[in-house]
Amino acid sequence: QVQLVESGGGLVQAGGSLRLSCAASGGIFVANGMDWYRQVLGKQRELVAGITHDGDTNYEEFVRGRFTISRDNGENTVYLHMNNLKPEDTAVYYCNRHPIIRRNDKDYWGEGTLVTVSS
């Protein structure tokens, strides 16, 4: 069964760092390309960063230079290294395949991991 499990979130002061992890299973292979998204309560989920099957990375402007996406194909896990965190980075962070996983005619999402950045 398809499963994405995000972890590593927590409470951190502005300027601090966190590393998020996303373990994939059930036929999802991070080597094929994965993205990180985030969602603030009451707002739409937004793309944060992605890594392609070739290992190319891309970042939204609001995290470029501060966040780094990486993966471990052997562990089938994708990471998001977040540095110089800002209060506006506070959100629930999700990973997903590129393209987004569909299950039962719906987009599939894991539980996410909450990142809270205090000022």
Backbone as numpy.savetxt, mean C-alpha at the origin, in Angstrom:
# Nx Ny Nz CAx CAy CAz Cx Cy Cz
-7.78 -19.34 -1.87 -8.62 -18.15 -1.87 -7.74 -16.91 -1.87
-8.12 -15.95 -2.71 -7.36 -14.70 -2.81 -7.35 -13.99 -1.46
-6.17 -13.51 -1.08 -6.07 -12.78 0.18 -4.94 -11.78 0.11
-5.22 -10.58 0.60 -4.22 -9.54 0.78 -4.27 -9.13 2.25
-3.14 -9.18 2.92 -3.09 -8.83 4.34 -2.08 -7.71 4.53
-2.60 -6.54 4.85 -1.74 -5.38 5.10 -1.42 -5.29 6.59
-0.22 -4.82 6.89 0.19 -4.65 8.28 1.27 -3.58 8.37
1.59 -3.20 9.60 2.68 -2.25 9.81 2.25 -0.85 10.15
0.97 -0.58 10.11 0.50 0.75 10.44 0.64 1.04 11.93
0.37 2.27 12.28 0.46 2.65 13.68 0.43 4.16 13.84
0.71 4.59 15.04 0.74 6.02 15.37 2.19 6.48 15.35
2.43 7.56 14.63 3.79 8.07 14.53 3.74 9.60 14.51
4.77 10.22 15.01 4.83 11.68 14.99 5.23 12.16 13.59
4.83 13.37 13.29 5.23 13.98 12.02 6.75 13.95 11.90
7.22 13.59 10.70 8.64 13.45 10.46 9.14 12.04 10.67
8.32 11.18 11.23 8.71 9.82 11.50 8.57 8.91 10.29
8.83 7.63 10.52 8.82 6.65 9.44 8.04 5.40 9.85
7.53 4.73 8.85 6.87 3.43 9.02 7.15 2.59 7.79
7.10 1.29 7.97 7.15 0.39 6.83 5.90 -0.48 6.85
5.13 -0.37 5.80 3.93 -1.19 5.64 4.27 -2.44 4.84
3.57 -3.51 5.15 3.73 -4.77 4.44 2.39 -5.22 3.89
2.45 -5.94 2.78 1.24 -6.52 2.20 1.60 -7.92 1.72
1.06 -8.91 2.41 1.30 -10.30 2.05 0.16 -10.78 1.16
0.53 -11.31 0.00 -0.47 -11.78 -0.96 -0.47 -13.30 -1.01
-1.64 -13.87 -1.27 -1.77 -15.32 -1.40 -2.98 -15.64 -2.24
-3.17 -16.95 -2.49 -4.35 -17.36 -3.24 -4.26 -17.06 -4.72
-3.05 -17.19 -5.28 -2.92 -16.99 -6.71 -2.54 -15.57 -7.11
-2.32 -14.71 -6.15 -1.87 -13.35 -6.42 -0.36 -13.30 -6.19
0.37 -12.87 -7.20 1.82 -12.85 -7.13 2.31 -11.42 -7.29
2.99 -10.95 -6.25 3.42 -9.55 -6.26 4.37 -9.26 -7.41
5.01 -10.28 -7.93 5.94 -10.09 -9.05 5.23 -9.57 -10.30
3.95 -9.71 -10.36 3.19 -9.30 -11.55 2.80 -7.83 -11.54
3.02 -7.16 -10.40 2.68 -5.74 -10.34 1.67 -5.48 -9.24
2.00 -4.54 -8.38 1.14 -4.21 -7.25 1.12 -2.71 -7.03
0.05 -2.26 -6.40 -0.11 -0.86 -6.06 -0.45 -0.71 -4.59
-0.11 0.45 -4.04 -0.58 0.86 -2.71 -1.57 2.00 -2.90
-2.64 1.93 -2.12 -3.67 2.97 -2.10 -3.84 3.44 -0.66
-4.55 4.56 -0.51 -4.93 4.97 0.83 -6.30 5.62 0.78
-6.96 5.60 1.93 -8.30 6.18 2.01 -8.47 6.90 3.33
-8.83 8.14 3.24 -9.20 8.93 4.41 -10.69 8.77 4.62
-11.10 8.67 5.86 -12.51 8.48 6.18 -13.35 9.55 5.47
-14.35 9.09 4.74 -15.24 10.01 4.05 -14.78 10.44 2.68
-13.61 9.98 2.28 -13.08 10.34 0.97 -12.84 9.09 0.14
-12.64 9.31 -1.14 -12.38 8.18 -2.03 -10.98 7.63 -1.83
-10.85 6.36 -2.10 -9.54 5.73 -2.06 -8.69 6.33 -3.18
-7.41 6.56 -2.89 -6.53 7.14 -3.90 -5.26 6.31 -4.05
-4.76 6.30 -5.26 -3.51 5.60 -5.54 -2.35 6.36 -4.92
-1.40 5.61 -4.36 -0.24 6.20 -3.73 1.03 5.88 -4.50
1.23 4.60 -4.81 2.45 4.17 -5.47 2.22 2.81 -6.12
3.07 2.48 -7.09 2.93 1.20 -7.74 4.29 0.66 -8.17
4.33 -0.65 -8.34 5.53 -1.30 -8.87 5.08 -2.28 -9.94
5.71 -2.19 -11.11 5.30 -3.02 -12.24 6.00 -4.38 -12.21
5.61 -5.24 -13.12 6.25 -6.56 -13.19 7.73 -6.42 -13.55
8.08 -5.34 -14.23 9.49 -5.10 -14.57 10.27 -4.47 -13.42
9.57 -4.11 -12.37 10.24 -3.48 -11.24 10.26 -1.97 -11.30
9.65 -1.41 -12.34 9.54 0.05 -12.40 8.57 0.54 -11.33
8.91 1.66 -10.75 8.07 2.21 -9.69 7.50 3.56 -10.10
6.36 3.87 -9.56 5.75 5.17 -9.82 5.07 5.65 -8.55
5.03 6.97 -8.39 4.52 7.58 -7.17 3.64 8.78 -7.49
2.62 8.94 -6.70 1.84 10.16 -6.80 2.68 11.31 -6.25
2.38 12.50 -6.76 3.18 13.67 -6.42 3.26 13.91 -4.92
2.17 13.64 -4.21 2.12 13.99 -2.79 2.98 13.08 -1.91
3.55 11.99 -2.48 4.44 11.13 -1.69 5.81 10.98 -2.32
5.97 11.50 -3.52 7.23 11.31 -4.24 8.38 11.90 -3.43
9.45 11.12 -3.31 10.60 11.55 -2.54 10.54 11.18 -1.07
9.37 10.77 -0.61 9.21 10.39 0.80 8.88 8.91 0.96
8.14 8.34 0.03 7.72 6.94 0.11 8.48 6.13 -0.94
8.72 4.86 -0.61 9.36 3.94 -1.54 8.61 2.62 -1.53
8.25 2.13 -2.70 7.59 0.83 -2.81 8.64 -0.19 -3.22
8.55 -1.37 -2.62 9.47 -2.45 -2.95 8.74 -3.77 -2.79
9.38 -4.87 -3.17 8.73 -6.16 -3.03 9.78 -7.24 -2.80
9.31 -8.33 -2.24 10.11 -9.54 -2.06 9.32 -10.65 -2.73
9.74 -11.04 -3.91 8.99 -12.05 -4.66 8.99 -13.39 -3.93
10.06 -13.71 -3.26 10.13 -14.98 -2.55 9.13 -15.06 -1.39
8.93 -13.92 -0.74 7.96 -13.85 0.36 6.57 -13.47 -0.15
6.49 -13.15 -1.44 5.24 -12.71 -2.05 4.63 -11.55 -1.26
5.49 -10.59 -0.95 5.09 -9.45 -0.12 5.58 -8.16 -0.77
4.73 -7.17 -0.71 5.10 -5.84 -1.20 5.14 -4.88 -0.01
6.03 -3.93 -0.05 6.26 -3.02 1.07 6.05 -1.57 0.64
5.75 -0.75 1.61 5.73 0.69 1.39 6.53 1.33 2.53
7.68 1.85 2.18 8.53 2.51 3.15 8.15 3.99 3.15
7.74 4.48 4.30 7.24 5.85 4.38 8.14 6.65 5.31
8.73 7.69 4.78 9.61 8.57 5.54 9.02 9.97 5.57
9.50 10.76 6.53 9.07 12.15 6.65 7.54 12.25 6.59
6.90 11.47 7.40 5.44 11.42 7.39 4.85 12.74 7.83
3.71 13.07 7.24 2.99 14.30 7.53 1.60 13.96 8.05
0.99 14.85 8.81 -0.37 14.58 9.31 -1.35 14.24 8.18
-1.16 14.83 7.01 -2.07 14.56 5.90 -1.86 13.17 5.29
-0.86 12.44 5.74 -0.69 11.06 5.33 -1.56 10.11 6.15
-2.22 10.63 7.15 -3.11 9.81 7.98 -4.22 9.22 7.13
-4.31 7.89 7.13 -5.28 7.18 6.29 -5.18 5.69 6.57
-6.14 4.96 6.01 -6.01 3.50 5.96 -5.34 3.17 4.63
-4.30 2.37 4.70 -3.53 2.01 3.52 -3.85 0.59 3.09
-4.02 0.43 1.79 -4.37 -0.85 1.18 -3.39 -1.14 0.05
-3.21 -2.42 -0.20 -2.49 -2.82 -1.41 -3.48 -3.53 -2.32
-3.10 -3.63 -3.57 -3.90 -4.40 -4.51 -3.04 -4.74 -5.72
-3.51 -5.70 -6.45 -2.84 -6.07 -7.68 -3.10 -4.97 -8.71
-2.24 -4.95 -9.72 -2.50 -4.09 -10.86 -2.77 -5.01 -12.04
-3.99 -5.11 -12.56 -5.20 -4.38 -12.18 -5.82 -4.92 -10.90
-6.77 -4.15 -10.37 -7.41 -4.48 -9.10 -8.08 -5.85 -9.18
-7.97 -6.60 -8.11 -8.57 -7.93 -8.03 -10.09 -7.81 -8.04
-10.70 -8.67 -8.83 -12.15 -8.76 -8.85 -12.55 -10.11 -8.28
-13.53 -10.11 -7.41 -14.04 -11.36 -6.85 -15.54 -11.22 -6.68
-16.26 -12.16 -7.19 -17.73 -12.12 -7.13 -18.25 -10.81 -7.72
-17.69 -10.41 -8.82 -18.12 -9.20 -9.55 -17.90 -7.92 -8.76
-17.05 -7.96 -7.75 -16.75 -6.75 -6.98 -15.24 -6.61 -6.86
-14.79 -5.39 -6.68 -13.39 -5.17 -6.36 -13.09 -5.78 -5.00
-12.00 -6.50 -4.92 -11.61 -7.10 -3.65 -10.56 -6.23 -2.98
-10.75 -5.98 -1.70 -9.78 -5.24 -0.91 -9.54 -5.97 0.41
-8.32 -5.89 0.91 -8.04 -6.41 2.23 -8.58 -5.47 3.30
-8.18 -5.74 4.55 -8.66 -4.93 5.66 -7.94 -3.59 5.75
-6.78 -3.52 5.15 -5.99 -2.29 5.24 -5.26 -2.18 6.56
-4.41 -1.19 6.65 -3.69 -0.92 7.89 -3.71 0.59 8.14
-4.06 0.97 9.36 -4.26 2.39 9.68 -2.94 3.05 10.05
-2.68 4.16 9.39 -1.54 5.00 9.70 -2.06 6.33 10.25
-1.60 6.68 11.42 -1.99 7.94 12.03 -0.73 8.75 12.32
-0.68 9.94 11.76 0.49 10.81 11.94 0.06 12.02 12.76
0.66 12.16 13.91 0.33 13.28 14.80 1.25 14.46 14.53
0.71 15.64 14.73 1.50 16.86 14.47 2.29 17.29 15.69
